[in-house]
Structures are given as structure tokens and as C-alpha cells.
């Protein structure tokens, strides 16, 4: 039996895969890894299918010990990865021997590491997914110190030789996100529409798997009054009464009562997952 | 019957109707005429989100399907898609007497009305498996509690606005509690995790209060 013993979860250690789409009509969001590209890359590096369950680790401070030998790869956030005190290059597959200790330092770029282990994390699936939904409290509980995760059987595919140049670490400085029109754009003033695309925004401290709240010029409403709650999609930018937008993410409530001015394109959501509080964000038309 | 199609990203449309009645009729019509590539219909109070796999059905084709489908705004409980689910309820909720008094009926009359009519799940909101139930034959508007409870037990049968509902799990809540059921509303381990899903018809049955 191969296991990963969590000695320190860090700020947050959650099992995530590609989530459980198709259940919004029952009140369940898709959940899943916020940085889906990083999940797929980490899995490919160790020969897993793209959607094998992995750990999503916030910021750093994570430490775990391998029981048995296993290949692993760390992607997503860019920071110090140490195996038994020796640095391992990020975005590469490495082999841990029995008893080896893996440590992730504070991320220098991005904020969410993805740690994939060859064979995937073998935890029970709930509604077809091993993802932790932090709002609906579905799936594996957040990792705590002393917990052991079973590692699944090795996949048929071997550990591939991957050109490391295909992987880009998260951007520093200003990040530009592509957005699509939102269903309630006409609830906002022309000035709000202009400000969304022409002014710089910053990620606030209020950013998690449910939503990422931005700070910038208040987006004024043309139409006041209440909106009956309606279904949202990942990336929906809902604007609360104070005019500040929140990008709704994987664990969002499936319906929301604030108007959605625009929708971050699916291809830009991985970048949202890696934004750090205070980082500048700009928007462009997809 | 008017429906407006609003953009919602590159793989969904938000269809806006004038009333909940139109949402219910359109949801029935769309559900009865499914198209390959349409992944999900997510109704709410005035809207239905139609999500698609754009590789299998272009958004434009889905829009045409939604624009052209005939849907009559009919009775909320007509055209049941399946036999109604029956939920046994002990009508001994903490708010039953006060709610009945506020509606100027006796508790017995309120319970008789609640059990005597057929309900329909209009949409799911607030929590996984929490169905908002409506009925043409429910005449009451029930104000929410001024101060929500921090803990409403799972299985609590409740009223708010024009809706009835059952709390699937323990949670905070501001609906008025009229009874409780042992029925399992939400079990993520079960093949059918939610007892109530949009379009489902529901009856409540009074059982002896324990």
C-alpha cells in the first residue's frame, strides 16, 4: 500500500479533481480544481489521466511523508518544492522513496499548488467526483495533520518525458482576463461598462474557491431594484450593492441574486485561480 | 408568452420569462423535448439556464430550440412528469400556531390545505436538494421570520412567501416551521441524491405528531 501522510496541511489542503458538472439543477455546483490546467499538467507529468484526484494547496506550508515509493509532480503556483530537504524543479515529475518528506514553501508566483501523485489519490467519490466543495460541504473533508491519503494503482501510461517549456508559471504583475458579455450588462451604466474594461482592478483579500472579489471604481447601476435569484456559470461577475464585482468560481452558490455584468471566459479562469490578493487585473473583450 | 434570451458565457443561455408560471411551463416543454448536447436546465424564479456542450450543439441552435418550442402557461401542476412523491409530515412545527394565526386560519385548516393540494418543485435554491414548492391551490403569502434561526433541523417542513419547502440538512433558515418529516431529502451517496428535483410533483401527508 502506498500512502501520503499529511504532516502539515498549510493554509488549505483539499482533494480536487475535475468536479461534478451537471448537477446545478439539484443545487450542486461543479466544484473541482480551480486551476484546471495545472491539475491536468500535474497529472500528465506522472502519467495519470487529466482528471485524477490531486491536492490543491493554498500558498505553501504543506508537508507530507510518502509511505512506499511514488512519482509526484507539483504545478500551479511556482515556489520552492523540497524532497528530503533537496530542491525539486517545479513542473517536473520526481520519484519519492519510501519515507521521503515533501515540503512546499511559500509560493513566489501564483497561490494554488497542485500536487499530483502517480495513481491518483484514492478517496471515495461523492456524486461522481472526489472534489471538495467548500460551500456545499461535499466530498473529502479538508486535510488535517496526521491524515493519510491512499494512493491508487499505477496507471497503464508510463511517466512521460515532457518538454518543460510547455509549462508557464503564473503571471506576475498585471493579469489580463478575457470576458464575455453577461446577462445583466444592461443593468449597468455606460460608464460602468467603460470602467470595467479601461480601469485597473485589484484582487481583494476576499478571494476563495467560492468567489474572487475585486476592488476598483464602483460600477454604477442604470436599473435599480431587486433581481430574482438566477443560475450563474463559473466566471460570472456579479456586482453587489456597493458596485464591486465578484468573480464566481467552482464552489459558488448555483443561483445568485446580484446582476452579472460580464463573464470571465473559461480560458481565463485558471489565471483567476492563481491571482494573489492585491494583484492587478485588467479585462479585455474575449 | 415572452421569453428573452440573455448571454451567459460560451456554453449557456439564460432564458428570462415574465413570471414563474411561464418558467414552469417552459421548463416542462424543454424537458419533454430534449436535444442532444443540452446538458442541463437550471430553473429559478424568472429564468432557466440552458447549458450545452457547444461541441455537440452550437449555442445558436440551442437558442432556436428555446425560441421556437411551444409552451402554454398552464396549471402549475398539470402534465406531471412522474407520479407525485408523498412526504409524510408530523405537523408540530414551532411556528405552526403563530403562522396560522397570522393567516387568520386555524392550525387544522392550514394543515388541511397543505396536505390537500398537489405541489410542484419549481426550482432548487439555497442548498443542495432544497426545493421551492409551489401550487395553484395555495392561497397564502407567508412572511419570513424577522430573525432567522441559526439552526433549523433537517427534515423541517416550512413556509415562506408563496413557497413551501423541506430543509434537506441542518442549516440556518428564516422560513416558518410547520412540521417535520423523516423522509430523506438529500443523500449524496444515493443513486438519486435529491428526492425533489425541478418539475417533480409532491404531496404532503399528515402523520401523528410524535
PDB file of C-alpha atoms in Angstrom, chain A residues 5-285:
ATOM      1  CA  UNK A   5       0.798  11.090   5.194  1.00  0.00           C
ATOM      2  CA  UNK A   6      -0.092  14.755   5.671  1.00  0.00           C
ATOM      3  CA  UNK A   7       2.101  16.220   8.420  1.00  0.00           C
ATOM      4  CA  UNK A   8       1.194  19.876   7.829  1.00  0.00           C
ATOM      5  CA  UNK A   9      -1.731  20.892   5.617  1.00  0.00           C
ATOM      6  CA  UNK A  10      -0.613  24.521   5.326  1.00  0.00           C
ATOM      7  CA  UNK A  11      -3.290  27.177   4.802  1.00  0.00           C
ATOM      8  CA  UNK A  12      -5.599  24.774   2.987  1.00  0.00           C
ATOM      9  CA  UNK A  13      -5.159  21.294   1.527  1.00  0.00           C
ATOM     10  CA  UNK A  14      -8.116  19.986  -0.465  1.00  0.00           C
ATOM     11  CA  UNK A  15      -8.583  16.967  -2.680  1.00  0.00           C
ATOM     12  CA  UNK A  16      -9.831  18.118  -6.093  1.00  0.00           C
ATOM     13  CA  UNK A  17     -10.416  16.592  -9.495  1.00  0.00           C
ATOM     14  CA  UNK A  18     -12.419  17.912 -12.457  1.00  0.00           C
ATOM     15  CA  UNK A  19     -15.550  18.178 -10.321  1.00  0.00           C
ATOM     16  CA  UNK A  20     -19.163  17.089 -10.707  1.00  0.00           C
ATOM     17  CA  UNK A  21     -20.752  19.036 -13.575  1.00  0.00           C
ATOM     18  CA  UNK A  22     -24.416  18.702 -14.496  1.00  0.00           C
ATOM     19  CA  UNK A  23     -25.967  18.861 -11.018  1.00  0.00           C
ATOM     20  CA  UNK A  24     -26.746  22.584 -10.761  1.00  0.00           C
ATOM     21  CA  UNK A  25     -30.465  21.829 -11.127  1.00  0.00           C
ATOM     22  CA  UNK A  26     -30.165  19.943  -7.810  1.00  0.00           C
ATOM     23  CA  UNK A  27     -28.357  22.865  -6.191  1.00  0.00           C
ATOM     24  CA  UNK A  28     -24.831  21.443  -6.548  1.00  0.00           C
ATOM     25  CA  UNK A  29     -22.045  23.418  -8.244  1.00  0.00           C
ATOM     26  CA  UNK A  30     -19.406  21.627 -10.300  1.00  0.00           C
ATOM     27  CA  UNK A  31     -16.566  22.345  -7.852  1.00  0.00           C
ATOM     28  CA  UNK A  32     -13.227  20.780  -8.888  1.00  0.00           C
ATOM     29  CA  UNK A  33      -9.699  22.195  -9.094  1.00  0.00           C
ATOM     30  CA  UNK A  34      -9.738  25.961  -9.566  1.00  0.00           C
ATOM     31  CA  UNK A  35      -6.690  25.806 -11.847  1.00  0.00           C
ATOM     32  CA  UNK A  36      -7.814  23.008 -14.138  1.00  0.00           C
ATOM     33  CA  UNK A  37      -4.863  23.404 -16.468  1.00  0.00           C
ATOM     34  CA  UNK A  38      -2.473  22.919 -13.548  1.00  0.00           C
ATOM     35  CA  UNK A  39      -4.385  19.804 -12.470  1.00  0.00           C
ATOM     36  CA  UNK A  40      -4.186  18.345 -15.967  1.00  0.00           C
ATOM     37  CA  UNK A  41      -0.484  19.189 -16.301  1.00  0.00           C
ATOM     38  CA  UNK A  42       0.424  17.679 -12.919  1.00  0.00           C
ATOM     39  CA  UNK A  43      -1.455  14.518 -13.812  1.00  0.00           C
ATOM     40  CA  UNK A  44       0.127  14.271 -17.281  1.00  0.00           C
ATOM     41  CA  UNK A  45       3.586  14.691 -15.792  1.00  0.00           C
ATOM     42  CA  UNK A  46       3.107  11.473 -13.784  1.00  0.00           C
ATOM     43  CA  UNK A  47       1.186   9.572 -16.486  1.00  0.00           C
ATOM     44  CA  UNK A  48      -2.260   9.913 -14.891  1.00  0.00           C
ATOM     45  CA  UNK A  49      -5.474  10.733 -16.725  1.00  0.00           C
ATOM     46  CA  UNK A  50      -6.061  14.510 -16.656  1.00  0.00           C
ATOM     47  CA  UNK A  51      -8.831  14.294 -14.084  1.00  0.00           C
ATOM     48  CA  UNK A  52      -7.186  12.093 -11.431  1.00  0.00           C
ATOM     49  CA  UNK A  53      -7.717  13.427  -7.900  1.00  0.00           C
ATOM     50  CA  UNK A  54      -4.870  15.590  -6.614  1.00  0.00           C
ATOM     51  CA  UNK A  55      -4.242  18.027  -3.783  1.00  0.00           C
ATOM     52  CA  UNK A  56      -4.927  21.746  -4.195  1.00  0.00           C
ATOM     53  CA  UNK A  57      -2.643  23.513  -1.738  1.00  0.00           C
ATOM     54  CA  UNK A  58      -3.003  27.173  -0.865  1.00  0.00           C
ATOM     55  CA  UNK A  59       0.116  29.361  -0.600  1.00  0.00           C
ATOM     56  CA  UNK A  60       2.523  26.808   0.902  1.00  0.00           C
ATOM     57  CA  UNK A  61       3.499  25.423   4.278  1.00  0.00           C
ATOM     58  CA  UNK A  62       2.481  21.937   3.229  1.00  0.00           C
ATOM     59  CA  UNK A  63       4.491  18.923   4.397  1.00  0.00           C
ATOM     60  CA  UNK A  64       3.792  15.251   3.775  1.00  0.00           C
ATOM     61  CA  UNK A  65       5.614  11.916   4.001  1.00  0.00           C
ATOM     62  CA  UNK A  66       5.415   9.136   1.454  1.00  0.00           C
ATOM     63  CA  UNK A  67       4.776   5.583   2.597  1.00  0.00           C
ATOM     64  CA  UNK A  68       6.026   3.462  -0.278  1.00  0.00           C
ATOM     65  CA  UNK A  69       7.603   4.743  -3.469  1.00  0.00           C
ATOM     66  CA  UNK A  70       5.665   7.105  -5.697  1.00  0.00           C
ATOM     67  CA  UNK A  71       6.054   9.542  -8.563  1.00  0.00           C
ATOM     68  CA  UNK A  72       4.698  13.011  -7.959  1.00  0.00           C
ATOM     69  CA  UNK A  73       4.571  16.415  -9.669  1.00  0.00           C
ATOM     70  CA  UNK A  74       3.818  19.910  -8.381  1.00  0.00           C
ATOM     71  CA  UNK A  75       2.318  22.508 -10.740  1.00  0.00           C
ATOM     72  CA  UNK A  76       0.194  25.643 -10.489  1.00  0.00           C
ATOM     73  CA  UNK A  77       1.816  28.057  -8.065  1.00  0.00           C
ATOM     74  CA  UNK A  78       5.573  28.484  -8.541  1.00  0.00           C
ATOM     75  CA  UNK A  79       7.638  28.117  -5.391  1.00  0.00           C
ATOM     76  CA  UNK A  80      10.171  26.016  -3.521  1.00  0.00           C
ATOM     77  CA  UNK A  81       9.496  22.262  -3.692  1.00  0.00           C
ATOM     78  CA  UNK A  82      11.765  20.225  -1.417  1.00  0.00           C
ATOM     79  CA  UNK A  83      12.093  16.470  -1.175  1.00  0.00           C
ATOM     80  CA  UNK A  84      14.051  15.426   1.916  1.00  0.00           C
ATOM     81  CA  UNK A  85      15.430  18.944   2.035  1.00  0.00           C
ATOM     82  CA  UNK A  86      16.677  18.945  -1.558  1.00  0.00           C
ATOM     83  CA  UNK A  87      15.045  21.173  -4.156  1.00  0.00           C
ATOM     84  CA  UNK A  88      12.980  19.562  -6.881  1.00  0.00           C
ATOM     85  CA  UNK A  89      12.318  21.607 -10.028  1.00  0.00           C
ATOM     86  CA  UNK A  90       8.659  22.661 -10.209  1.00  0.00           C
ATOM     87  CA  UNK A  91       6.569  21.306 -13.078  1.00  0.00           C
ATOM     88  CA  UNK A  92       8.541  18.078 -13.339  1.00  0.00           C
ATOM     89  CA  UNK A  93       7.865  14.520 -12.278  1.00  0.00           C
ATOM     90  CA  UNK A  94      10.048  13.265  -9.430  1.00  0.00           C
ATOM     91  CA  UNK A  95      10.225   9.953  -7.615  1.00  0.00           C
ATOM     92  CA  UNK A  96       9.843   9.809  -3.865  1.00  0.00           C
ATOM     93  CA  UNK A  97      11.285   6.832  -1.982  1.00  0.00           C
ATOM     94  CA  UNK A  98       9.594   5.206   0.987  1.00  0.00           C
ATOM     95  CA  UNK A  99       9.669   7.659   3.892  1.00  0.00           C
ATOM     96  CA  UNK A 100      10.624  10.698   1.796  1.00  0.00           C
ATOM     97  CA  UNK A 101       9.291  14.023   3.061  1.00  0.00           C
ATOM     98  CA  UNK A 102       7.843  16.547   0.601  1.00  0.00           C
ATOM     99  CA  UNK A 103       7.673  20.211   1.585  1.00  0.00           C
ATOM    100  CA  UNK A 104       6.214  23.154  -0.300  1.00  0.00           C
ATOM    101  CA  UNK A 105       7.497  26.607   0.606  1.00  0.00           C
ATOM    102  CA  UNK A 106       5.657  29.873   0.206  1.00  0.00           C
ATOM    103  CA  UNK A 107       4.697  30.385  -3.406  1.00  0.00           C
ATOM    104  CA  UNK A 108       6.608  33.117  -5.238  1.00  0.00           C
ATOM    105  CA  UNK A 109       4.153  33.246  -8.139  1.00  0.00           C
ATOM    106  CA  UNK A 110       0.520  32.235  -8.114  1.00  0.00           C
ATOM    107  CA  UNK A 111      -1.178  30.986  -4.980  1.00  0.00           C
ATOM    108  CA  UNK A 112      -2.509  27.448  -5.573  1.00  0.00           C
ATOM    109  CA  UNK A 113      -0.178  24.462  -5.946  1.00  0.00           C
ATOM    110  CA  UNK A 114      -1.478  21.271  -7.482  1.00  0.00           C
ATOM    111  CA  UNK A 115       0.222  18.107  -6.208  1.00  0.00           C
ATOM    112  CA  UNK A 116      -0.482  15.012  -8.279  1.00  0.00           C
ATOM    113  CA  UNK A 117       0.717  11.570  -7.309  1.00  0.00           C
ATOM    114  CA  UNK A 118       1.059   8.786  -9.847  1.00  0.00           C
ATOM    115  CA  UNK A 119      -2.023   6.597  -9.405  1.00  0.00           C
ATOM    116  CA  UNK A 120      -4.109   9.488  -8.110  1.00  0.00           C
ATOM    117  CA  UNK A 121      -5.499   9.983  -4.624  1.00  0.00           C
ATOM    118  CA  UNK A 122      -7.798   7.096  -3.878  1.00  0.00           C
ATOM    119  CA  UNK A 123     -10.588   8.623  -1.793  1.00  0.00           C
ATOM    120  CA  UNK A 124     -14.293   7.790  -2.122  1.00  0.00           C
ATOM    121  CA  UNK A 125     -16.145   9.679  -4.842  1.00  0.00           C
ATOM    122  CA  UNK A 126     -19.286  11.628  -3.945  1.00  0.00           C
ATOM    123  CA  UNK A 127     -21.730  12.292  -6.788  1.00  0.00           C
ATOM    124  CA  UNK A 128     -19.108  11.066  -9.218  1.00  0.00           C
ATOM    125  CA  UNK A 129     -16.266  13.285  -8.041  1.00  0.00           C
ATOM    126  CA  UNK A 130     -13.529  13.327  -5.412  1.00  0.00           C
ATOM    127  CA  UNK A 131     -13.597  17.123  -5.221  1.00  0.00           C
ATOM    128  CA  UNK A 132     -14.124  19.026  -2.010  1.00  0.00           C
ATOM    129  CA  UNK A 133     -16.905  21.575  -2.452  1.00  0.00           C
ATOM    130  CA  UNK A 134     -16.218  24.090   0.305  1.00  0.00           C
ATOM    131  CA  UNK A 135     -19.666  25.724   0.155  1.00  0.00           C
ATOM    132  CA  UNK A 136     -21.885  22.641  -0.140  1.00  0.00           C
ATOM    133  CA  UNK A 137     -19.578  20.632   2.168  1.00  0.00           C
ATOM    134  CA  UNK A 138     -19.445  17.722  -0.273  1.00  0.00           C
ATOM    135  CA  UNK A 139     -16.526  15.396  -0.901  1.00  0.00           C
ATOM    136  CA  UNK A 140     -13.419  14.711   1.201  1.00  0.00           C
ATOM    137  CA  UNK A 141     -13.010  16.836   4.314  1.00  0.00           C
ATOM    138  CA  UNK A 142     -10.148  19.360   4.236  1.00  0.00           C
ATOM    139  CA  UNK A 143      -6.856  17.683   5.122  1.00  0.00           C
ATOM    140  CA  UNK A 144      -5.620  17.911   8.689  1.00  0.00           C
ATOM    141  CA  UNK A 145      -2.254  16.987  10.175  1.00  0.00           C
ATOM    142  CA  UNK A 146      -1.911  13.256  10.734  1.00  0.00           C
ATOM    143  CA  UNK A 147      -4.226  12.249   7.934  1.00  0.00           C
ATOM    144  CA  UNK A 148      -3.187   9.579   5.433  1.00  0.00           C
ATOM    145  CA  UNK A 149      -4.316   9.517   1.815  1.00  0.00           C
ATOM    146  CA  UNK A 150      -4.295   6.261  -0.109  1.00  0.00           C
ATOM    147  CA  UNK A 151      -2.603   6.385  -3.488  1.00  0.00           C
ATOM    148  CA  UNK A 152      -4.301   4.481  -6.295  1.00  0.00           C
ATOM    149  CA  UNK A 153      -2.898   1.797  -8.554  1.00  0.00           C
ATOM    150  CA  UNK A 154      -0.359   2.916 -11.150  1.00  0.00           C
ATOM    151  CA  UNK A 155      -1.960   3.839 -14.484  1.00  0.00           C
ATOM    152  CA  UNK A 156      -1.077   1.975 -17.658  1.00  0.00           C
ATOM    153  CA  UNK A 157       0.687   5.010 -19.149  1.00  0.00           C
ATOM    154  CA  UNK A 158       4.329   5.416 -18.223  1.00  0.00           C
ATOM    155  CA  UNK A 159       5.764   8.605 -16.776  1.00  0.00           C
ATOM    156  CA  UNK A 160       6.252  10.628 -19.944  1.00  0.00           C
ATOM    157  CA  UNK A 161       9.198  12.686 -20.996  1.00  0.00           C
ATOM    158  CA  UNK A 162       7.707  16.173 -21.155  1.00  0.00           C
ATOM    159  CA  UNK A 163       9.266  19.287 -22.561  1.00  0.00           C
ATOM    160  CA  UNK A 164       9.259  21.604 -19.593  1.00  0.00           C
ATOM    161  CA  UNK A 165       8.964  24.636 -21.866  1.00  0.00           C
ATOM    162  CA  UNK A 166       5.291  23.832 -22.432  1.00  0.00           C
ATOM    163  CA  UNK A 167       4.532  24.879 -18.865  1.00  0.00           C
ATOM    164  CA  UNK A 168       4.190  28.528 -17.918  1.00  0.00           C
ATOM    165  CA  UNK A 169       4.239  29.583 -14.268  1.00  0.00           C
ATOM    166  CA  UNK A 170       1.508  32.028 -13.179  1.00  0.00           C
ATOM    167  CA  UNK A 171       1.996  35.613 -14.292  1.00  0.00           C
ATOM    168  CA  UNK A 172       3.411  38.294 -12.051  1.00  0.00           C
ATOM    169  CA  UNK A 173       2.210  41.862 -12.211  1.00  0.00           C
ATOM    170  CA  UNK A 174      -0.886  42.797 -14.132  1.00  0.00           C
ATOM    171  CA  UNK A 175      -3.011  39.924 -15.453  1.00  0.00           C
ATOM    172  CA  UNK A 176      -5.440  40.459 -18.335  1.00  0.00           C
ATOM    173  CA  UNK A 177      -8.570  38.311 -18.369  1.00  0.00           C
ATOM    174  CA  UNK A 178     -10.864  37.739 -21.362  1.00  0.00           C
ATOM    175  CA  UNK A 179     -14.535  38.337 -20.630  1.00  0.00           C
ATOM    176  CA  UNK A 180     -17.771  37.550 -22.437  1.00  0.00           C
ATOM    177  CA  UNK A 181     -20.998  39.558 -22.219  1.00  0.00           C
ATOM    178  CA  UNK A 182     -23.044  38.969 -19.075  1.00  0.00           C
ATOM    179  CA  UNK A 183     -26.818  38.513 -18.911  1.00  0.00           C
ATOM    180  CA  UNK A 184     -27.390  41.734 -16.976  1.00  0.00           C
ATOM    181  CA  UNK A 185     -24.916  44.099 -18.622  1.00  0.00           C
ATOM    182  CA  UNK A 186     -27.858  46.381 -19.418  1.00  0.00           C
ATOM    183  CA  UNK A 187     -28.497  46.902 -15.700  1.00  0.00           C
ATOM    184  CA  UNK A 188     -25.307  48.981 -15.555  1.00  0.00           C
ATOM    185  CA  UNK A 189     -24.440  52.460 -16.755  1.00  0.00           C
ATOM    186  CA  UNK A 190     -22.337  53.046 -19.847  1.00  0.00           C
ATOM    187  CA  UNK A 191     -19.676  54.447 -17.524  1.00  0.00           C
ATOM    188  CA  UNK A 192     -19.626  51.132 -15.643  1.00  0.00           C
ATOM    189  CA  UNK A 193     -19.153  49.213 -18.881  1.00  0.00           C
ATOM    190  CA  UNK A 194     -16.278  51.506 -19.826  1.00  0.00           C
ATOM    191  CA  UNK A 195     -14.674  51.350 -16.393  1.00  0.00           C
ATOM    192  CA  UNK A 196     -14.749  47.550 -16.405  1.00  0.00           C
ATOM    193  CA  UNK A 197     -12.518  47.449 -19.482  1.00  0.00           C
ATOM    194  CA  UNK A 198     -10.424  50.573 -19.086  1.00  0.00           C
ATOM    195  CA  UNK A 199      -9.625  50.795 -15.387  1.00  0.00           C
ATOM    196  CA  UNK A 200      -7.260  48.601 -13.409  1.00  0.00           C
ATOM    197  CA  UNK A 201      -8.757  46.301 -10.773  1.00  0.00           C
ATOM    198  CA  UNK A 202      -7.163  44.543  -7.835  1.00  0.00           C
ATOM    199  CA  UNK A 203      -7.910  41.225  -6.172  1.00  0.00           C
ATOM    200  CA  UNK A 204      -9.162  41.865  -2.642  1.00  0.00           C
ATOM    201  CA  UNK A 205      -8.428  39.757   0.441  1.00  0.00           C
ATOM    202  CA  UNK A 206     -11.864  38.204  -0.042  1.00  0.00           C
ATOM    203  CA  UNK A 207     -10.970  35.524  -2.517  1.00  0.00           C
ATOM    204  CA  UNK A 208     -11.555  31.817  -2.132  1.00  0.00           C
ATOM    205  CA  UNK A 209     -12.955  28.851  -4.057  1.00  0.00           C
ATOM    206  CA  UNK A 210     -16.445  30.378  -3.962  1.00  0.00           C
ATOM    207  CA  UNK A 211     -15.577  33.731  -5.472  1.00  0.00           C
ATOM    208  CA  UNK A 212     -12.847  36.311  -6.034  1.00  0.00           C
ATOM    209  CA  UNK A 213     -13.841  39.816  -5.039  1.00  0.00           C
ATOM    210  CA  UNK A 214     -12.205  42.682  -6.880  1.00  0.00           C
ATOM    211  CA  UNK A 215     -11.602  46.270  -5.827  1.00  0.00           C
ATOM    212  CA  UNK A 216     -11.928  49.183  -8.232  1.00  0.00           C
ATOM    213  CA  UNK A 217     -14.185  52.062  -9.222  1.00  0.00           C
ATOM    214  CA  UNK A 218     -17.794  51.342  -8.192  1.00  0.00           C
ATOM    215  CA  UNK A 219     -19.810  50.028 -11.137  1.00  0.00           C
ATOM    216  CA  UNK A 220     -22.974  52.148 -11.257  1.00  0.00           C
ATOM    217  CA  UNK A 221     -26.401  50.703 -11.930  1.00  0.00           C
ATOM    218  CA  UNK A 222     -28.791  52.097 -14.531  1.00  0.00           C
ATOM    219  CA  UNK A 223     -31.533  49.834 -13.271  1.00  0.00           C
ATOM    220  CA  UNK A 224     -32.130  49.606  -9.556  1.00  0.00           C
ATOM    221  CA  UNK A 225     -34.270  47.164  -7.688  1.00  0.00           C
ATOM    222  CA  UNK A 226     -34.034  43.527  -6.853  1.00  0.00           C
ATOM    223  CA  UNK A 227     -33.068  40.745  -9.197  1.00  0.00           C
ATOM    224  CA  UNK A 228     -34.807  37.418  -8.620  1.00  0.00           C
ATOM    225  CA  UNK A 229     -32.098  34.822  -7.999  1.00  0.00           C
ATOM    226  CA  UNK A 230     -30.934  33.138 -11.187  1.00  0.00           C
ATOM    227  CA  UNK A 231     -28.449  30.462 -12.144  1.00  0.00           C
ATOM    228  CA  UNK A 232     -24.840  31.528 -12.706  1.00  0.00           C
ATOM    229  CA  UNK A 233     -21.940  29.913 -14.539  1.00  0.00           C
ATOM    230  CA  UNK A 234     -18.285  29.767 -13.452  1.00  0.00           C
ATOM    231  CA  UNK A 235     -16.697  33.132 -14.144  1.00  0.00           C
ATOM    232  CA  UNK A 236     -19.905  35.119 -13.724  1.00  0.00           C
ATOM    233  CA  UNK A 237     -19.012  38.581 -12.402  1.00  0.00           C
ATOM    234  CA  UNK A 238     -21.784  39.550 -10.056  1.00  0.00           C
ATOM    235  CA  UNK A 239     -21.885  43.084  -8.741  1.00  0.00           C
ATOM    236  CA  UNK A 240     -23.118  43.642  -5.201  1.00  0.00           C
ATOM    237  CA  UNK A 241     -24.815  46.792  -3.951  1.00  0.00           C
ATOM    238  CA  UNK A 242     -21.506  48.568  -3.357  1.00  0.00           C
ATOM    239  CA  UNK A 243     -20.605  48.306  -7.049  1.00  0.00           C
ATOM    240  CA  UNK A 244     -17.658  45.918  -6.573  1.00  0.00           C
ATOM    241  CA  UNK A 245     -17.568  42.792  -8.752  1.00  0.00           C
ATOM    242  CA  UNK A 246     -17.000  39.235  -7.554  1.00  0.00           C
ATOM    243  CA  UNK A 247     -15.904  36.536  -9.998  1.00  0.00           C
ATOM    244  CA  UNK A 248     -17.887  33.444  -9.038  1.00  0.00           C
ATOM    245  CA  UNK A 249     -15.795  30.274  -9.075  1.00  0.00           C
ATOM    246  CA  UNK A 250     -16.085  26.489  -8.810  1.00  0.00           C
ATOM    247  CA  UNK A 251     -17.772  26.278  -5.380  1.00  0.00           C
ATOM    248  CA  UNK A 252     -20.195  29.183  -5.968  1.00  0.00           C
ATOM    249  CA  UNK A 253     -23.861  29.043  -4.969  1.00  0.00           C
ATOM    250  CA  UNK A 254     -25.630  27.813  -8.108  1.00  0.00           C
ATOM    251  CA  UNK A 255     -28.032  30.753  -8.068  1.00  0.00           C
ATOM    252  CA  UNK A 256     -27.337  34.361  -7.172  1.00  0.00           C
ATOM    253  CA  UNK A 257     -29.400  37.475  -6.677  1.00  0.00           C
ATOM    254  CA  UNK A 258     -26.903  40.109  -7.845  1.00  0.00           C
ATOM    255  CA  UNK A 259     -26.787  41.132 -11.516  1.00  0.00           C
ATOM    256  CA  UNK A 260     -23.982  39.615 -13.599  1.00  0.00           C
ATOM    257  CA  UNK A 261     -22.307  42.307 -15.712  1.00  0.00           C
ATOM    258  CA  UNK A 262     -19.876  40.051 -17.578  1.00  0.00           C
ATOM    259  CA  UNK A 263     -18.460  36.534 -17.558  1.00  0.00           C
ATOM    260  CA  UNK A 264     -14.778  35.654 -17.372  1.00  0.00           C
ATOM    261  CA  UNK A 265     -14.102  33.329 -20.311  1.00  0.00           C
ATOM    262  CA  UNK A 266     -13.359  29.705 -19.382  1.00  0.00           C
ATOM    263  CA  UNK A 267      -9.850  30.077 -20.813  1.00  0.00           C
ATOM    264  CA  UNK A 268      -9.059  32.810 -18.283  1.00  0.00           C
ATOM    265  CA  UNK A 269     -10.391  31.098 -15.161  1.00  0.00           C
ATOM    266  CA  UNK A 270      -7.138  29.277 -14.427  1.00  0.00           C
ATOM    267  CA  UNK A 271      -5.440  32.668 -14.232  1.00  0.00           C
ATOM    268  CA  UNK A 272      -8.075  33.843 -11.723  1.00  0.00           C
ATOM    269  CA  UNK A 273      -7.256  30.801  -9.590  1.00  0.00           C
ATOM    270  CA  UNK A 274      -3.638  31.965  -9.326  1.00  0.00           C
ATOM    271  CA  UNK A 275      -4.256  35.658  -8.554  1.00  0.00           C
ATOM    272  CA  UNK A 276      -2.776  36.898  -5.314  1.00  0.00           C
ATOM    273  CA  UNK A 277      -4.500  39.475  -3.094  1.00  0.00           C
ATOM    274  CA  UNK A 278      -3.513  42.941  -4.291  1.00  0.00           C
ATOM    275  CA  UNK A 279      -2.534  41.758  -7.765  1.00  0.00           C
ATOM    276  CA  UNK A 280      -3.684  43.944 -10.651  1.00  0.00           C
ATOM    277  CA  UNK A 281      -6.350  42.635 -13.010  1.00  0.00           C
ATOM    278  CA  UNK A 282      -7.477  44.067 -16.353  1.00  0.00           C
ATOM    279  CA  UNK A 283     -10.258  42.922 -18.622  1.00  0.00           C
ATOM    280  CA  UNK A 284     -10.492  42.643 -22.383  1.00  0.00           C
ATOM    281  CA  UNK A 285     -13.309  41.509 -24.671  1.00  0.00           C
TER     282      UNK A 285
END
